[in-house]
Amino acid sequence: MSVSHRHALLLSLGVLAVGATLYFLWDNWWVNWDGGFYLYLGQSLRRGEGLTLPDGSLATFRGPGYPGLFALGWTVLDVSAKTAIWLSRAVLLSTGVVVTYVVSRKGSLIAGALAGLAAIVPALVLESGGWYFVPDGLASALILGSIAVVLTERIPSGVGSTLVVGVL
């Protein structure tokens, strides 16, 4: 049974509210060892220097997307690590909303809610300075797994299957 656009949209907004609330309640944050590189590269892009390191060399081993997000956000926000963290969180919340909507439309509201929250919660643990319960690779695999299941357009029905799809 297909879930309506309206119900999927309302659920997506609910998952957004839950995710944002979790992020606001758990606002501990820190910059890990490679985060400093991304912050510097974002500032470099914002200053119009390109994707360059402090010594002026090109940062060929780092992509422009993540620091570009910071540079774009910093055109309207103050330049700080905290605003960079919240820019990242906004993207992660958006991912949860999209996953919720797509999985809900293809499957069920329960699977959509679980998949959307699974996309948000590992990021919460990683970005909030908590223990590393879920490594980066596994967090990405959860999101990609959710999308892969949805793209097959064959979501099994039943409580057990719903839980599996939701966790993916």
Tab-separated table of N, CA and C in Angstrom:
chain	number	residue	atom	x	y	z
A	1	MET	N	0.839	-1.185	0.000
A	1	MET	CA	0.000	0.000	0.000
A	1	MET	C	0.883	1.246	0.000
A	2	SER	N	0.634	2.121	-0.904
A	2	SER	CA	1.438	3.330	-1.042
A	2	SER	C	0.983	4.399	-0.051
A	3	VAL	N	1.942	5.095	0.492
A	3	VAL	CA	1.670	6.192	1.418
A	3	VAL	C	1.497	7.470	0.606
A	4	SER	N	0.526	8.282	0.971
A	4	SER	CA	0.248	9.514	0.221
A	4	SER	C	1.367	10.532	0.389
A	5	HIS	N	1.435	11.436	-0.572
A	5	HIS	CA	2.415	12.530	-0.534
A	5	HIS	C	2.253	13.324	0.762
A	6	ARG	N	1.026	13.617	1.113
A	6	ARG	CA	0.749	14.434	2.300
A	6	ARG	C	1.246	13.749	3.571
A	7	HIS	N	0.945	12.454	3.729
A	7	HIS	CA	1.372	11.740	4.929
A	7	HIS	C	2.894	11.613	4.990
A	8	ALA	N	3.511	11.342	3.850
A	8	ALA	CA	4.978	11.234	3.811
A	8	ALA	C	5.620	12.574	4.140
A	9	LEU	N	5.042	13.664	3.633
A	9	LEU	CA	5.561	15.001	3.910
A	9	LEU	C	5.408	15.351	5.388
A	10	LEU	N	4.263	15.054	5.965
A	10	LEU	CA	4.050	15.330	7.391
A	10	LEU	C	5.013	14.516	8.258
A	11	LEU	N	5.211	13.259	7.903
A	11	LEU	CA	6.160	12.438	8.649
A	11	LEU	C	7.573	12.996	8.514
A	12	SER	N	7.944	13.425	7.320
A	12	SER	CA	9.276	13.999	7.090
A	12	SER	C	9.489	15.230	7.956
A	13	LEU	N	8.470	16.066	8.066
A	13	LEU	CA	8.567	17.250	8.923
A	13	LEU	C	8.673	16.848	10.395
A	14	GLY	N	7.981	15.773	10.775
A	14	GLY	CA	8.086	15.268	12.141
A	14	GLY	C	9.483	14.752	12.442
A	15	VAL	N	10.070	14.011	11.497
A	15	VAL	CA	11.435	13.512	11.675
A	15	VAL	C	12.414	14.690	11.750
A	16	LEU	N	12.184	15.714	10.941
A	16	LEU	CA	13.005	16.925	11.005
A	16	LEU	C	12.926	17.549	12.397
A	17	ALA	N	11.722	17.641	12.945
A	17	ALA	CA	11.540	18.233	14.278
A	17	ALA	C	12.249	17.403	15.346
A	18	VAL	N	12.122	16.080	15.266
A	18	VAL	CA	12.774	15.213	16.245
A	18	VAL	C	14.295	15.339	16.122
A	19	GLY	N	14.800	15.278	14.883
A	19	GLY	CA	16.241	15.391	14.664
A	19	GLY	C	16.796	16.721	15.138
A	20	ALA	N	16.106	17.804	14.811
A	20	ALA	CA	16.564	19.130	15.237
A	20	ALA	C	16.543	19.244	16.760
A	21	THR	N	15.508	18.695	17.376
A	21	THR	CA	15.429	18.719	18.842
A	21	THR	C	16.591	17.954	19.458
A	22	LEU	N	16.899	16.774	18.899
A	22	LEU	CA	18.043	16.007	19.403
A	22	LEU	C	19.331	16.803	19.261
A	23	TYR	N	19.516	17.447	18.126
A	23	TYR	CA	20.727	18.240	17.915
A	23	TYR	C	20.813	19.411	18.892
A	24	PHE	N	19.672	20.071	19.160
A	24	PHE	CA	19.692	21.189	20.106
A	24	PHE	C	19.918	20.711	21.536
A	25	LEU	N	19.341	19.554	21.885
A	25	LEU	CA	19.525	19.033	23.239
A	25	LEU	C	20.944	18.533	23.468
A	26	TRP	N	21.558	18.011	22.421
A	26	TRP	CA	22.909	17.461	22.533
A	26	TRP	C	23.840	18.342	21.718
A	27	ASP	N	24.073	19.529	22.221
A	27	ASP	CA	24.843	20.522	21.468
A	27	ASP	C	26.326	20.503	21.823
A	28	ASN	N	26.785	19.415	22.397
A	28	ASN	CA	28.235	19.286	22.604
A	28	ASN	C	28.864	19.082	21.238
A	29	TRP	N	29.936	19.723	20.987
A	29	TRP	CA	30.597	19.569	19.687
A	29	TRP	C	32.075	19.827	19.862
A	30	TRP	N	32.827	19.336	18.902
A	30	TRP	CA	34.274	19.530	18.877
A	30	TRP	C	34.730	19.356	17.443
A	31	VAL	N	35.881	19.861	17.160
A	31	VAL	CA	36.450	19.738	15.819
A	31	VAL	C	37.504	18.638	15.870
A	32	ASN	N	37.300	17.577	15.080
A	32	ASN	CA	38.271	16.485	15.076
A	32	ASN	C	39.500	16.883	14.261
A	33	TRP	N	40.463	15.984	14.176
A	33	TRP	CA	41.761	16.330	13.594
A	33	TRP	C	41.660	16.790	12.149
A	34	ASP	N	40.790	16.191	11.332
A	34	ASP	CA	40.726	16.666	9.946
A	34	ASP	C	39.712	17.789	9.772
A	35	GLY	N	38.896	18.033	10.798
A	35	GLY	CA	37.941	19.133	10.727
A	35	GLY	C	38.626	20.483	10.601
A	36	GLY	N	39.786	20.615	11.228
A	36	GLY	CA	40.543	21.866	11.120
A	36	GLY	C	40.954	22.155	9.685
A	37	PHE	N	41.287	21.091	8.934
A	37	PHE	CA	41.616	21.267	7.516
A	37	PHE	C	40.412	21.822	6.758
A	38	TYR	N	39.249	21.218	7.003
A	38	TYR	CA	38.052	21.657	6.290
A	38	TYR	C	37.661	23.087	6.664
A	39	LEU	N	37.821	23.434	7.932
A	39	LEU	CA	37.532	24.808	8.340
A	39	LEU	C	38.475	25.779	7.643
A	40	TYR	N	39.758	25.449	7.594
A	40	TYR	CA	40.715	26.320	6.921
A	40	TYR	C	40.387	26.430	5.433
A	41	LEU	N	40.090	25.291	4.802
A	41	LEU	CA	39.777	25.314	3.365
A	41	LEU	C	38.509	26.125	3.088
A	42	GLY	N	37.532	26.039	3.983
A	42	GLY	CA	36.325	26.857	3.825
A	42	GLY	C	36.642	28.341	3.894
A	43	GLN	N	37.517	28.712	4.825
A	43	GLN	CA	37.929	30.110	4.930
A	43	GLN	C	38.728	30.533	3.700
A	44	SER	N	39.557	29.632	3.200
A	44	SER	CA	40.350	29.913	2.005
A	44	SER	C	39.438	30.163	0.799
A	45	LEU	N	38.426	29.325	0.649
A	45	LEU	CA	37.459	29.529	-0.441
A	45	LEU	C	36.707	30.841	-0.267
A	46	ARG	N	36.316	31.126	0.955
A	46	ARG	CA	35.583	32.363	1.233
A	46	ARG	C	36.413	33.611	0.903
A	47	ARG	N	37.722	33.533	1.140
A	47	ARG	CA	38.615	34.655	0.839
A	47	ARG	C	38.958	34.742	-0.646
A	48	GLY	N	38.510	33.744	-1.435
A	48	GLY	CA	38.788	33.750	-2.874
A	48	GLY	C	40.148	33.190	-3.236
A	49	GLU	N	40.766	32.450	-2.317
A	49	GLU	CA	42.095	31.884	-2.557
A	49	GLU	C	42.036	30.479	-3.149
A	50	GLY	N	40.838	29.971	-3.343
A	50	GLY	CA	40.700	28.619	-3.855
A	50	GLY	C	40.891	27.588	-2.766
A	51	LEU	N	41.035	26.354	-3.179
A	51	LEU	CA	41.180	25.244	-2.245
A	51	LEU	C	42.661	25.075	-1.906
A	52	THR	N	43.171	26.021	-1.115
A	52	THR	CA	44.605	26.028	-0.814
A	52	THR	C	44.868	25.828	0.676
A	53	LEU	N	46.002	25.232	0.957
A	53	LEU	CA	46.451	24.997	2.326
A	53	LEU	C	47.217	26.220	2.829
A	54	PRO	N	47.545	26.277	4.128
A	54	PRO	CA	48.255	27.441	4.664
A	54	PRO	C	49.562	27.771	3.945
A	55	ASP	N	50.231	26.758	3.378
A	55	ASP	CA	51.484	27.031	2.667
A	55	ASP	C	51.252	27.466	1.219
A	56	GLY	N	49.995	27.607	0.811
A	56	GLY	CA	49.672	28.048	-0.538
A	56	GLY	C	49.506	26.926	-1.550
A	57	SER	N	49.828	25.698	-1.172
A	57	SER	CA	49.682	24.576	-2.106
A	57	SER	C	48.213	24.169	-2.226
A	58	LEU	N	47.880	23.570	-3.363
A	58	LEU	CA	46.510	23.124	-3.594
A	58	LEU	C	46.199	21.902	-2.745
A	59	ALA	N	45.015	21.871	-2.216
A	59	ALA	CA	44.570	20.737	-1.402
A	59	ALA	C	43.949	19.694	-2.321
A	60	THR	N	44.783	19.003	-3.052
A	60	THR	CA	44.296	18.044	-4.049
A	60	THR	C	43.701	16.796	-3.417
A	61	PHE	N	43.973	16.543	-2.163
A	61	PHE	CA	43.453	15.350	-1.504
A	61	PHE	C	42.126	15.605	-0.792
A	62	ARG	N	41.604	16.792	-0.861
A	62	ARG	CA	40.320	17.154	-0.250
A	62	ARG	C	39.398	17.691	-1.330
A	63	GLY	N	38.174	17.231	-1.309
A	63	GLY	CA	37.198	17.734	-2.269
A	63	GLY	C	36.673	19.103	-1.866
A	64	PRO	N	36.110	19.855	-2.807
A	64	PRO	CA	35.649	21.201	-2.508
A	64	PRO	C	34.251	21.270	-1.890
A	65	GLY	N	33.514	20.167	-1.888
A	65	GLY	CA	32.119	20.216	-1.445
A	65	GLY	C	31.930	20.622	-0.002
A	66	TYR	N	32.603	19.947	0.896
A	66	TYR	CA	32.425	20.220	2.325
A	66	TYR	C	32.930	21.616	2.707
A	67	PRO	N	34.156	21.983	2.332
A	67	PRO	CA	34.574	23.351	2.644
A	67	PRO	C	33.750	24.394	1.881
A	68	GLY	N	33.251	24.020	0.705
A	68	GLY	CA	32.395	24.927	-0.052
A	68	GLY	C	31.092	25.212	0.680
A	69	LEU	N	30.564	24.201	1.368
A	69	LEU	CA	29.364	24.387	2.193
A	69	LEU	C	29.625	25.447	3.254
A	70	PHE	N	30.794	25.346	3.898
A	70	PHE	CA	31.139	26.338	4.924
A	70	PHE	C	31.282	27.727	4.311
A	71	ALA	N	32.017	27.806	3.217
A	71	ALA	CA	32.250	29.104	2.576
A	71	ALA	C	30.928	29.760	2.192
A	72	LEU	N	30.020	28.972	1.643
A	72	LEU	CA	28.706	29.505	1.258
A	72	LEU	C	27.927	29.963	2.488
A	73	GLY	N	27.907	29.130	3.514
A	73	GLY	CA	27.185	29.495	4.737
A	73	GLY	C	27.771	30.711	5.415
A	74	TRP	N	29.097	30.811	5.370
A	74	TRP	CA	29.765	31.928	6.025
A	74	TRP	C	29.574	33.253	5.285
A	75	THR	N	28.942	33.241	4.144
A	75	THR	CA	28.622	34.516	3.500
A	75	THR	C	27.513	35.241	4.252
A	76	VAL	N	26.709	34.486	5.038
A	76	VAL	CA	25.630	35.109	5.806
A	76	VAL	C	25.745	34.867	7.310
A	77	LEU	N	26.606	33.933	7.708
A	77	LEU	CA	26.793	33.615	9.125
A	77	LEU	C	28.210	33.988	9.553
A	78	ASP	N	28.409	34.087	10.864
A	78	ASP	CA	29.760	34.380	11.329
A	78	ASP	C	30.670	33.179	11.080
A	79	VAL	N	31.923	33.463	10.844
A	79	VAL	CA	32.907	32.425	10.549
A	79	VAL	C	33.370	31.821	11.874
A	80	SER	N	32.903	30.608	12.148
A	80	SER	CA	33.305	29.919	13.374
A	80	SER	C	33.116	28.419	13.194
A	81	ALA	N	33.759	27.677	14.064
A	81	ALA	CA	33.601	26.223	14.032
A	81	ALA	C	32.164	25.840	14.360
A	82	LYS	N	31.546	26.560	15.267
A	82	LYS	CA	30.166	26.237	15.653
A	82	LYS	C	29.202	26.424	14.483
A	83	THR	N	29.348	27.484	13.719
A	83	THR	CA	28.450	27.645	12.570
A	83	THR	C	28.735	26.566	11.520
A	84	ALA	N	29.985	26.152	11.394
A	84	ALA	CA	30.314	25.065	10.458
A	84	ALA	C	29.632	23.773	10.895
A	85	ILE	N	29.653	23.489	12.193
A	85	ILE	CA	28.985	22.294	12.714
A	85	ILE	C	27.492	22.362	12.403
A	86	TRP	N	26.885	23.523	12.606
A	86	TRP	CA	25.441	23.638	12.359
A	86	TRP	C	25.114	23.609	10.869
A	87	LEU	N	26.008	24.095	10.027
A	87	LEU	CA	25.803	23.937	8.586
A	87	LEU	C	25.816	22.457	8.212
A	88	SER	N	26.734	21.717	8.789
A	88	SER	CA	26.800	20.272	8.556
A	88	SER	C	25.543	19.591	9.063
A	89	ARG	N	25.110	19.987	10.234
A	89	ARG	CA	23.904	19.384	10.807
A	89	ARG	C	22.675	19.679	9.937
A	90	ALA	N	22.617	20.852	9.356
A	90	ALA	CA	21.482	21.185	8.482
A	90	ALA	C	21.435	20.234	7.289
A	91	VAL	N	22.600	19.938	6.730
A	91	VAL	CA	22.654	19.003	5.602
A	91	VAL	C	22.251	17.607	6.061
A	92	LEU	N	22.728	17.194	7.216
A	92	LEU	CA	22.388	15.871	7.732
A	92	LEU	C	20.902	15.758	8.048
A	93	LEU	N	20.316	16.810	8.592
A	93	LEU	CA	18.874	16.807	8.828
A	93	LEU	C	18.120	16.715	7.505
A	94	SER	N	18.606	17.417	6.496
A	94	SER	CA	17.986	17.360	5.169
A	94	SER	C	18.028	15.945	4.602
A	95	THR	N	19.155	15.268	4.810
A	95	THR	CA	19.282	13.888	4.358
A	95	THR	C	18.226	13.018	5.031
A	96	GLY	N	18.061	13.185	6.331
A	96	GLY	CA	17.043	12.427	7.060
A	96	GLY	C	15.644	12.689	6.549
A	97	VAL	N	15.361	13.931	6.209
A	97	VAL	CA	14.040	14.291	5.681
A	97	VAL	C	13.805	13.622	4.328
A	98	VAL	N	14.798	13.684	3.448
A	98	VAL	CA	14.658	13.086	2.117
A	98	VAL	C	14.497	11.571	2.224
A	99	VAL	N	15.329	10.940	3.052
A	99	VAL	CA	15.236	9.487	3.231
A	99	VAL	C	13.862	9.119	3.787
A	100	THR	N	13.381	9.870	4.773
A	100	THR	CA	12.058	9.607	5.348
A	100	THR	C	10.987	9.686	4.278
A	101	TYR	N	11.015	10.740	3.495
A	101	TYR	CA	9.984	10.935	2.473
A	101	TYR	C	10.005	9.803	1.437
A	102	VAL	N	11.183	9.499	0.912
A	102	VAL	CA	11.281	8.502	-0.154
A	102	VAL	C	10.903	7.110	0.351
A	103	VAL	N	11.428	6.724	1.516
A	103	VAL	CA	11.113	5.400	2.053
A	103	VAL	C	9.628	5.313	2.397
A	104	SER	N	9.053	6.369	2.944
A	104	SER	CA	7.627	6.366	3.267
A	104	SER	C	6.777	6.199	2.015
A	105	ARG	N	7.117	6.920	0.982
A	105	ARG	CA	6.341	6.839	-0.267
A	105	ARG	C	6.425	5.451	-0.893
A	106	LYS	N	7.567	4.803	-0.764
A	106	LYS	CA	7.757	3.481	-1.371
A	106	LYS	C	7.319	2.350	-0.445
A	107	GLY	N	7.296	2.592	0.852
A	107	GLY	CA	7.020	1.524	1.802
A	107	GLY	C	5.928	1.889	2.777
A	108	SER	N	6.343	2.160	4.007
A	108	SER	CA	5.376	2.471	5.059
A	108	SER	C	5.887	3.645	5.887
A	109	LEU	N	4.971	4.195	6.677
A	109	LEU	CA	5.348	5.315	7.538
A	109	LEU	C	6.368	4.870	8.595
A	110	ILE	N	6.216	3.658	9.105
A	110	ILE	CA	7.160	3.168	10.114
A	110	ILE	C	8.555	3.028	9.512
A	111	ALA	N	8.639	2.411	8.338
A	111	ALA	CA	9.947	2.254	7.683
A	111	ALA	C	10.554	3.617	7.378
A	112	GLY	N	9.729	4.574	6.938
A	112	GLY	CA	10.220	5.914	6.638
A	112	GLY	C	10.776	6.610	7.860
A	113	ALA	N	10.047	6.512	8.967
A	113	ALA	CA	10.499	7.161	10.200
A	113	ALA	C	11.801	6.539	10.690
A	114	LEU	N	11.872	5.206	10.685
A	114	LEU	CA	13.086	4.530	11.148
A	114	LEU	C	14.280	4.842	10.254
A	115	ALA	N	14.058	4.834	8.941
A	115	ALA	CA	15.157	5.117	8.011
A	115	ALA	C	15.642	6.556	8.170
A	116	GLY	N	14.718	7.495	8.283
A	116	GLY	CA	15.098	8.901	8.442
A	116	GLY	C	15.857	9.150	9.728
A	117	LEU	N	15.383	8.561	10.817
A	117	LEU	CA	16.075	8.734	12.094
A	117	LEU	C	17.423	8.029	12.097
A	118	ALA	N	17.507	6.875	11.413
A	118	ALA	CA	18.796	6.181	11.315
A	118	ALA	C	19.801	7.030	10.552
A	119	ALA	N	19.330	7.819	9.605
A	119	ALA	CA	20.218	8.709	8.855
A	119	ALA	C	20.688	9.879	9.720
A	120	ILE	N	19.878	10.288	10.678
A	120	ILE	CA	20.193	11.441	11.527
A	120	ILE	C	20.976	11.047	12.773
A	121	VAL	N	20.590	9.992	13.448
A	121	VAL	CA	21.149	9.658	14.749
A	121	VAL	C	22.637	9.302	14.700
A	122	PRO	N	23.133	8.490	13.732
A	122	PRO	CA	24.582	8.248	13.726
A	122	PRO	C	25.374	9.538	13.587
A	123	ALA	N	24.862	10.445	12.794
A	123	ALA	CA	25.541	11.737	12.641
A	123	ALA	C	25.520	12.507	13.951
A	124	LEU	N	24.442	12.388	14.702
A	124	LEU	CA	24.356	13.045	16.003
A	124	LEU	C	25.468	12.544	16.916
A	125	VAL	N	25.670	11.246	16.934
A	125	VAL	CA	26.715	10.673	17.784
A	125	VAL	C	28.093	11.136	17.318
A	126	LEU	N	28.314	11.141	16.004
A	126	LEU	CA	29.623	11.509	15.479
A	126	LEU	C	29.938	12.985	15.674
A	127	GLU	N	28.969	13.859	15.467
A	127	GLU	CA	29.238	15.292	15.474
A	127	GLU	C	29.060	15.959	16.822
A	128	SER	N	28.548	15.237	17.787
A	128	SER	CA	28.243	15.871	19.064
A	128	SER	C	29.309	15.661	20.118
A	129	GLY	N	30.417	15.083	19.721
A	129	GLY	CA	31.480	14.874	20.685
A	129	GLY	C	31.246	13.657	21.557
A	130	GLY	N	30.278	12.823	21.194
A	130	GLY	CA	30.011	11.602	21.946
A	130	GLY	C	31.012	10.524	21.591
A	131	TRP	N	30.874	9.382	22.207
A	131	TRP	CA	31.734	8.249	21.879
A	131	TRP	C	31.450	7.814	20.456
A	132	TYR	N	32.406	7.183	19.839
A	132	TYR	CA	32.251	6.745	18.456
A	132	TYR	C	31.507	5.418	18.405
A	133	PHE	N	30.180	5.478	18.648
A	133	PHE	CA	29.356	4.285	18.581
A	133	PHE	C	29.252	3.784	17.142
A	134	VAL	N	29.202	4.693	16.205
A	134	VAL	CA	29.038	4.332	14.799
A	134	VAL	C	30.133	5.025	13.996
A	135	PRO	N	31.018	4.252	13.345
A	135	PRO	CA	32.063	4.879	12.536
A	135	PRO	C	31.486	5.567	11.295
A	136	ASP	N	32.262	6.489	10.727
A	136	ASP	CA	31.805	7.218	9.539
A	136	ASP	C	31.323	6.290	8.439
A	137	GLY	N	32.092	5.245	8.166
A	137	GLY	CA	31.745	4.324	7.091
A	137	GLY	C	30.411	3.650	7.318
A	138	LEU	N	30.131	3.258	8.564
A	138	LEU	CA	28.862	2.609	8.859
A	138	LEU	C	27.711	3.604	8.749
A	139	ALA	N	27.922	4.839	9.198
A	139	ALA	CA	26.877	5.854	9.068
A	139	ALA	C	26.537	6.073	7.598
A	140	SER	N	27.546	6.150	6.758
A	140	SER	CA	27.307	6.306	5.318
A	140	SER	C	26.615	5.082	4.752
A	141	ALA	N	27.008	3.896	5.212
A	141	ALA	CA	26.393	2.660	4.719
A	141	ALA	C	24.915	2.607	5.081
A	142	LEU	N	24.556	3.117	6.256
A	142	LEU	CA	23.142	3.139	6.640
A	142	LEU	C	22.330	4.015	5.687
A	143	ILE	N	22.861	5.168	5.351
A	143	ILE	CA	22.157	6.062	4.437
A	143	ILE	C	22.091	5.447	3.043
A	144	LEU	N	23.223	4.946	2.545
A	144	LEU	CA	23.239	4.343	1.214
A	144	LEU	C	22.379	3.095	1.161
A	145	GLY	N	22.372	2.321	2.242
A	145	GLY	CA	21.516	1.134	2.295
A	145	GLY	C	20.050	1.500	2.206
A	146	SER	N	19.662	2.573	2.878
A	146	SER	CA	18.274	3.040	2.809
A	146	SER	C	17.906	3.402	1.380
A	147	ILE	N	18.785	4.128	0.734
A	147	ILE	CA	18.505	4.545	-0.639
A	147	ILE	C	18.479	3.347	-1.582
A	148	ALA	N	19.408	2.392	-1.396
A	148	ALA	CA	19.456	1.205	-2.263
A	148	ALA	C	18.181	0.386	-2.140
A	149	VAL	N	17.681	0.229	-0.920
A	149	VAL	CA	16.443	-0.527	-0.728
A	149	VAL	C	15.294	0.175	-1.431
A	150	VAL	N	15.247	1.481	-1.302
A	150	VAL	CA	14.167	2.243	-1.937
A	150	VAL	C	14.240	2.130	-3.451
A	151	LEU	N	15.438	2.189	-4.010
A	151	LEU	CA	15.584	2.152	-5.453
A	151	LEU	C	15.198	0.812	-6.063
A	152	THR	N	15.199	-0.254	-5.268
A	152	THR	CA	14.775	-1.550	-5.804
A	152	THR	C	13.275	-1.570	-6.051
A	153	GLU	N	12.569	-0.649	-5.432
A	153	GLU	CA	11.114	-0.521	-5.549
A	153	GLU	C	10.388	-1.782	-5.106
A	154	ARG	N	11.062	-2.605	-4.335
A	154	ARG	CA	10.451	-3.816	-3.808
A	154	ARG	C	10.714	-3.857	-2.318
A	155	ILE	N	9.833	-3.251	-1.568
A	155	ILE	CA	9.990	-3.260	-0.123
A	155	ILE	C	9.031	-4.303	0.441
A	156	PRO	N	9.565	-5.337	1.104
A	156	PRO	CA	8.714	-6.384	1.648
A	156	PRO	C	7.810	-5.859	2.753
A	157	SER	N	6.675	-6.489	2.925
A	157	SER	CA	5.754	-6.050	3.965
A	157	SER	C	5.923	-6.914	5.206
A	158	GLY	N	5.342	-6.510	6.299
A	158	GLY	CA	5.430	-7.242	7.555
A	158	GLY	C	6.249	-6.475	8.566
A	159	VAL	N	6.036	-6.771	9.832
A	159	VAL	CA	6.700	-6.050	10.910
A	159	VAL	C	8.214	-6.259	10.858
A	160	GLY	N	8.679	-7.493	10.710
A	160	GLY	CA	10.114	-7.776	10.671
A	160	GLY	C	10.787	-7.081	9.510
A	161	SER	N	10.161	-7.146	8.343
A	161	SER	CA	10.726	-6.499	7.153
A	161	SER	C	10.749	-4.993	7.317
A	162	THR	N	9.716	-4.450	7.917
A	162	THR	CA	9.648	-3.006	8.147
A	162	THR	C	10.798	-2.567	9.039
A	163	LEU	N	11.086	-3.343	10.079
A	163	LEU	CA	12.196	-2.995	10.974
A	163	LEU	C	13.537	-3.074	10.244
A	164	VAL	N	13.722	-4.094	9.423
A	164	VAL	CA	14.980	-4.240	8.677
A	164	VAL	C	15.170	-3.067	7.734
A	165	VAL	N	14.132	-2.723	6.976
A	165	VAL	CA	14.216	-1.610	6.035
A	165	VAL	C	14.441	-0.311	6.797
A	166	GLY	N	13.771	-0.139	7.930
A	166	GLY	CA	13.946	1.069	8.726
A	166	GLY	C	15.358	1.215	9.254
A	167	VAL	N	15.951	0.108	9.704
A	167	VAL	CA	17.310	0.153	10.221
A	167	VAL	C	18.311	0.411	9.099
A	168	LEU	N	18.043	-0.146	7.899
A	168	LEU	CA	18.936	0.123	6.778
A	168	LEU	C	18.958	1.592	6.496
